[in-house]
Short mmCIF file of C-alpha atoms in Angstrom, two decimals:
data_model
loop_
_atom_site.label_atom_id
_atom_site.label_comp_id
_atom_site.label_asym_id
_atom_site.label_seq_id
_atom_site.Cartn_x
_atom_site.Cartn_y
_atom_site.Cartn_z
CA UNK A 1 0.00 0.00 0.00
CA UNK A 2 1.61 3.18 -0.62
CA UNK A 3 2.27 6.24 1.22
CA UNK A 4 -1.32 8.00 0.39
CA UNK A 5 -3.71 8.06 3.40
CA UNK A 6 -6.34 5.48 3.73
CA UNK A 7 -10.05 6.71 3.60
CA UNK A 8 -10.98 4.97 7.01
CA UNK A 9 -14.37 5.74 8.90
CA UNK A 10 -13.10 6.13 12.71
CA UNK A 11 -16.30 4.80 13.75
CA UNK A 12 -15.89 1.14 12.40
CA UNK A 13 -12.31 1.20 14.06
CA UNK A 14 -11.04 0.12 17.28
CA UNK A 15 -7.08 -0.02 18.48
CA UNK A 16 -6.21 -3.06 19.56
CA UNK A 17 -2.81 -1.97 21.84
CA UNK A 18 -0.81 -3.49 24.36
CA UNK A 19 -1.11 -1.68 27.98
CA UNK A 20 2.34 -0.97 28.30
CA UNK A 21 2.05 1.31 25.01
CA UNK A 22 -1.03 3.43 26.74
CA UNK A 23 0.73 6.76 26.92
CA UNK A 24 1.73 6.63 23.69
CA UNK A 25 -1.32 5.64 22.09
CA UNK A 26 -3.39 8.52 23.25
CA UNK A 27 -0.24 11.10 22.62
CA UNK A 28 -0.52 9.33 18.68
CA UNK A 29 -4.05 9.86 18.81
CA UNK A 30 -3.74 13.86 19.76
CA UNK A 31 -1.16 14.22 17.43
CA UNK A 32 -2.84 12.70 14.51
CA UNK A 33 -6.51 13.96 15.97
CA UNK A 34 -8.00 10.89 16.33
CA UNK A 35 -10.38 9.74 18.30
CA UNK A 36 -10.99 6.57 18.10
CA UNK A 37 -12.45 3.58 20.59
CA UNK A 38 -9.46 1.81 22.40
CA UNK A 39 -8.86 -1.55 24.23
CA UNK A 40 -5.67 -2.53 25.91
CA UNK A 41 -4.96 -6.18 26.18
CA UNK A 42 -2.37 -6.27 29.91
CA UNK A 43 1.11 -6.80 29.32
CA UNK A 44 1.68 -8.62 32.15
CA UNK A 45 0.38 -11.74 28.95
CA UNK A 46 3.88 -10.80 27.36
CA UNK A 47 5.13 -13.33 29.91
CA UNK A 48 3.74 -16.41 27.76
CA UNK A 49 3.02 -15.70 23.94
CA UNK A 50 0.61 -18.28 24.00
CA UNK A 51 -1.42 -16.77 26.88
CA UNK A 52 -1.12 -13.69 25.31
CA UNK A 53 -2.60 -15.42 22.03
CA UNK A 54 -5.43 -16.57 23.92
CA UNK A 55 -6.33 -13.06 25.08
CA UNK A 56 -5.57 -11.48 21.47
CA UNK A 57 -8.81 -14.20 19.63
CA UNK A 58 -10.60 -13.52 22.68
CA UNK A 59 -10.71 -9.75 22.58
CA UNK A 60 -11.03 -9.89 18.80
CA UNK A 61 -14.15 -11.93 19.40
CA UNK A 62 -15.50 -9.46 21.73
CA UNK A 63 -15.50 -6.62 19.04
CA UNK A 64 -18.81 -4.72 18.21
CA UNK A 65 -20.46 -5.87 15.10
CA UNK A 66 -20.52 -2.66 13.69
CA UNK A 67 -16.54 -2.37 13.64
CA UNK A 68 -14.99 -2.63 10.53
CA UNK A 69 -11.25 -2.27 11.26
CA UNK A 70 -8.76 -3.14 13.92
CA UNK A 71 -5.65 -1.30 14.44
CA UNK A 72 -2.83 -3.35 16.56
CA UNK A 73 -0.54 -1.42 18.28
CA UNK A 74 1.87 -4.28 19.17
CA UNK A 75 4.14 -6.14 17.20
CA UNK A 76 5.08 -10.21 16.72
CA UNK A 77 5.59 -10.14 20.18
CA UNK A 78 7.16 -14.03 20.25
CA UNK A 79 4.89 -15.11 18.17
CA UNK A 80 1.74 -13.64 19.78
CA UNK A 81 -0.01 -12.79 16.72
CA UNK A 82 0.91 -16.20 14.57
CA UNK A 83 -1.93 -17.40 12.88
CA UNK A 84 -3.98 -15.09 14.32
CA UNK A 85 -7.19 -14.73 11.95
CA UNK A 86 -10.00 -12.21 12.26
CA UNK A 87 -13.46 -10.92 10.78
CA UNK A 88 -12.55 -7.80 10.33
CA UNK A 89 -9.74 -5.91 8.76
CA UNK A 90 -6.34 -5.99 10.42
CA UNK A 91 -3.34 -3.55 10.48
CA UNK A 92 -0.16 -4.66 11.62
CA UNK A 93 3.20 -2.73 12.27
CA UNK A 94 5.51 -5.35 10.94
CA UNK A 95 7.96 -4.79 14.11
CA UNK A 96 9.26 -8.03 16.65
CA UNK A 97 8.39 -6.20 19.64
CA UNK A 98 6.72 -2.64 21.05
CA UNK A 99 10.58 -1.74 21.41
CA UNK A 100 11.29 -1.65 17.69
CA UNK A 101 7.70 -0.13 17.51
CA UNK A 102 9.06 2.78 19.23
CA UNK A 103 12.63 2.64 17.82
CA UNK A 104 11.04 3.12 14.32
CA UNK A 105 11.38 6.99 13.26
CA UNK A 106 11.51 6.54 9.83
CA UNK A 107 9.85 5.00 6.53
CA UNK A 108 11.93 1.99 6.19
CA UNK A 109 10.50 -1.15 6.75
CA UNK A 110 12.24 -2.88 9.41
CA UNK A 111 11.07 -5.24 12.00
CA UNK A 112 14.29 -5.50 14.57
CA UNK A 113 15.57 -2.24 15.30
CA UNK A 114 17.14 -3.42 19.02
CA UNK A 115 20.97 -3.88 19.50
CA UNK A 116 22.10 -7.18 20.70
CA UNK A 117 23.58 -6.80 24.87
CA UNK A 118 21.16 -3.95 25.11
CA UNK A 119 18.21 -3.54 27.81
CA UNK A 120 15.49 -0.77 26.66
CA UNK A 121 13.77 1.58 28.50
CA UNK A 122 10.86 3.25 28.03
CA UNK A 123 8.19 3.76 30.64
CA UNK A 124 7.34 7.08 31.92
CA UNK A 125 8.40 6.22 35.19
CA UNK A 126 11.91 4.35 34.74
CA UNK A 127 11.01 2.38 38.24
CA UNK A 128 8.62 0.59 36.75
CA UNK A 129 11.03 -1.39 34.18
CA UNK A 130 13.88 -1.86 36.69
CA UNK A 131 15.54 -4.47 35.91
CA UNK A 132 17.24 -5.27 39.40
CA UNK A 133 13.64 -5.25 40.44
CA UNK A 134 12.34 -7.72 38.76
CA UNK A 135 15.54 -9.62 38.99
CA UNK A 136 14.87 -9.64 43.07
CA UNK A 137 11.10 -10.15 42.27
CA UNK A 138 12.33 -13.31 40.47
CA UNK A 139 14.86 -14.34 42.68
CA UNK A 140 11.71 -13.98 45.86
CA UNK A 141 8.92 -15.80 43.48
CA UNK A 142 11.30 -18.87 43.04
CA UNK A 143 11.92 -18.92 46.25
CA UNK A 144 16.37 -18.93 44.88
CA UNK A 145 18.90 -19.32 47.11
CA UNK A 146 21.55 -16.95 47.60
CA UNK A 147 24.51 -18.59 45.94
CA UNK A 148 22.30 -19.18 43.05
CA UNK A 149 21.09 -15.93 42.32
CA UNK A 150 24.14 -14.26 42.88
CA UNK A 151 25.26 -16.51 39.65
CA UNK A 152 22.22 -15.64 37.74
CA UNK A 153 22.91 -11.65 38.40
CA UNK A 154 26.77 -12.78 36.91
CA UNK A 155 24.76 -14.26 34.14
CA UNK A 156 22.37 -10.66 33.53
CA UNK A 157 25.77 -9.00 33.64
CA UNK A 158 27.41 -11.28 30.98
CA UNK A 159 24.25 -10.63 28.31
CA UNK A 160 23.64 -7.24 28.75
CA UNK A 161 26.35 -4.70 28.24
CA UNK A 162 23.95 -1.42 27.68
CA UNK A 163 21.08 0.17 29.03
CA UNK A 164 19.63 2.43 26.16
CA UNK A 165 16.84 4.69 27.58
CA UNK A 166 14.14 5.74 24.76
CA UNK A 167 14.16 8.84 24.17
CA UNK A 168 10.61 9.33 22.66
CA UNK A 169 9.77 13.16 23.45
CA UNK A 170 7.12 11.87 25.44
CA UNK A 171 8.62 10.06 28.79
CA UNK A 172 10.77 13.12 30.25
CA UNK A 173 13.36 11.01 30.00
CA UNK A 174 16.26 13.41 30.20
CA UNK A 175 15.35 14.67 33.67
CA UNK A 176 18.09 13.97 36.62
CA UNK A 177 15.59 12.06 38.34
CA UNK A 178 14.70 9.73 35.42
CA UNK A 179 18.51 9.42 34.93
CA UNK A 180 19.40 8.70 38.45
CA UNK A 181 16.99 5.32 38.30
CA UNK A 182 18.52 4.04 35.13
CA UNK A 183 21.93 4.58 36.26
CA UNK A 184 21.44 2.77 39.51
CA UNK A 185 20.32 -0.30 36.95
CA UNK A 186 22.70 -0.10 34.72
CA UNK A 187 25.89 -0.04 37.48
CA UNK A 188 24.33 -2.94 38.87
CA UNK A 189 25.10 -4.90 35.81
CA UNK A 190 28.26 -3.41 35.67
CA UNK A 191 26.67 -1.64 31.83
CA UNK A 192 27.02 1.87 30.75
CA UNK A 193 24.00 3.59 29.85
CA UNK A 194 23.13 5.32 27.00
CA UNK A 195 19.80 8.01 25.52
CA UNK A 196 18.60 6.47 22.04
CA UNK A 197 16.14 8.36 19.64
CA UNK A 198 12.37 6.77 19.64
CA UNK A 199 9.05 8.04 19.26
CA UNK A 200 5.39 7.74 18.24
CA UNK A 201 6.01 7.65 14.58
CA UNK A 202 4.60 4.12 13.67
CA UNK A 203 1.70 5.04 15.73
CA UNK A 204 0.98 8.29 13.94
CA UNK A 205 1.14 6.71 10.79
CA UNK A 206 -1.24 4.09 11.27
CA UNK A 207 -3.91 6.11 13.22
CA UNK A 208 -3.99 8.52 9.91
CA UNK A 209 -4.14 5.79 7.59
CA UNK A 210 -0.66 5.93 6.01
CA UNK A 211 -0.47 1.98 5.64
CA UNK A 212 2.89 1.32 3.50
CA UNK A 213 5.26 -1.02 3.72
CA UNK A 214 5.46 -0.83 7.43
CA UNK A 215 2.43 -2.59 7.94
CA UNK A 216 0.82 -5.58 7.71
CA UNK A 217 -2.82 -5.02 6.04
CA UNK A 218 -4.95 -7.95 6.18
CA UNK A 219 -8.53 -8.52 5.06
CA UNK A 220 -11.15 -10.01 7.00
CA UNK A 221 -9.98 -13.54 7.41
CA UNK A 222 -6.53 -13.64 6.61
CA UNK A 223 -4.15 -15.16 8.85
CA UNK A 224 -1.21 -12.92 10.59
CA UNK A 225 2.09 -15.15 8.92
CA UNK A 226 5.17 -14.67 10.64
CA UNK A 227 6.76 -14.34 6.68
CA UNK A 228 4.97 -11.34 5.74
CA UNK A 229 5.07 -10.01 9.10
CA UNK A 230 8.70 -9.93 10.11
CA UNK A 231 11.11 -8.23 7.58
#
């Protein structure tokens, strides 16, 4: 589809989006001047693709009849969306993760925009993606012993050389305070830290109907195939 904007009646549309992407759905929406209906799907599902898969089918069967179009503001996700089939029209960004969603500030289509060794960061409030705290969250839930999670944290420290904080315009993320958080993360993996450019792009374009080559459109039906997704 090319770059001209898609006649699309915001009244047969929903957004389908992930909850950790809620700020910047409605900041695409006011940008773009949309107003369309929106229902988050919890991204605490991320933590099995195939629970997440269950909830996807299940929210697209909940959809008014009236609607039309869905608008997915995720991406693959692990597989989330594989063979995922639908009555009504579905548009895709053809992006692994909500990461690369957010990593993608320009035209080219390109579904894996993350660096290898590198943990992203991108919530409004940097707390809430620590990764120390979910390490000890881990460590309490599986009830680990010390000696064993002190080699796990050598493990974390051994994959991840980088913590690159999102820089999307939208998260504040250049205040000290914001900084302070990250930086307390990223010394205890022994990682540098680093601000990377991000933003609502992807978003923008699909809630105004610019459908190119960074999305997936599919027509009532169709299957989501991890070929055509993924580029």
């Amino acid at each position: 589809m090319n770059q001209d904007k898609t006649i699309m009646n915001q009244e047969k549309t929903i957004i389908l989006a992930c909850s950790s992407l809620t700020e910047y759905v409605e900041a695409a929406q006011a940008s773009v001047g949309t107003k369309m209906r929106v229902r988050y799907l919890n991204r605490i599902f991320h933590r099995d693709p195939a629970e997440m898969q269950e909830h996807i089918k299940a929210e697209l069967e909940r959809m008014p009849e009236e609607i039309d179009t869905v608008l997915v503001c995720m991406g693959f996700c692990g597989g989330s969306w594989n063979q995922v089939q639908s009555r009504y029209r579905l548009v895709i960004p053809r992006v692994d993760d909500c990461v690369s969603l957010l990593l993608q500030t320009k035209d080219d289509p390109v579904s894996n925009l993350k660096t290898p060794g590198h943990l992203y960061v991108r919530a409004m409030d940097p707390s809430t993606e620590s990764f120390k705290a979910i390490f000890e969250r881990l460590v309490k839930a599986y009830n680990v012993d010390e000696e064993t999670a002190e080699k796990r944290h050598k493990e974390w420290m051994d994959l991840y050389n980088t913590i690159s904080v999102m820089d999307t315009g939208i998260n504040q993320c250049r205040r000290p305070e914001y900084a302070a958080v990250v930086k307390k993360d990223a010394d205890w993996l022994g990682a540098k830290m680093e601000y990377v450019e991000a933003g609502i792009h992807l978003l923008e374009k699909l809630f105004s109907g610019r459908w190119d080559d960074q999305f997936l459109v599919l027509e009532p039906g169709r299957a989501v195939l991890k070929e055509e997704m993924l580029v």
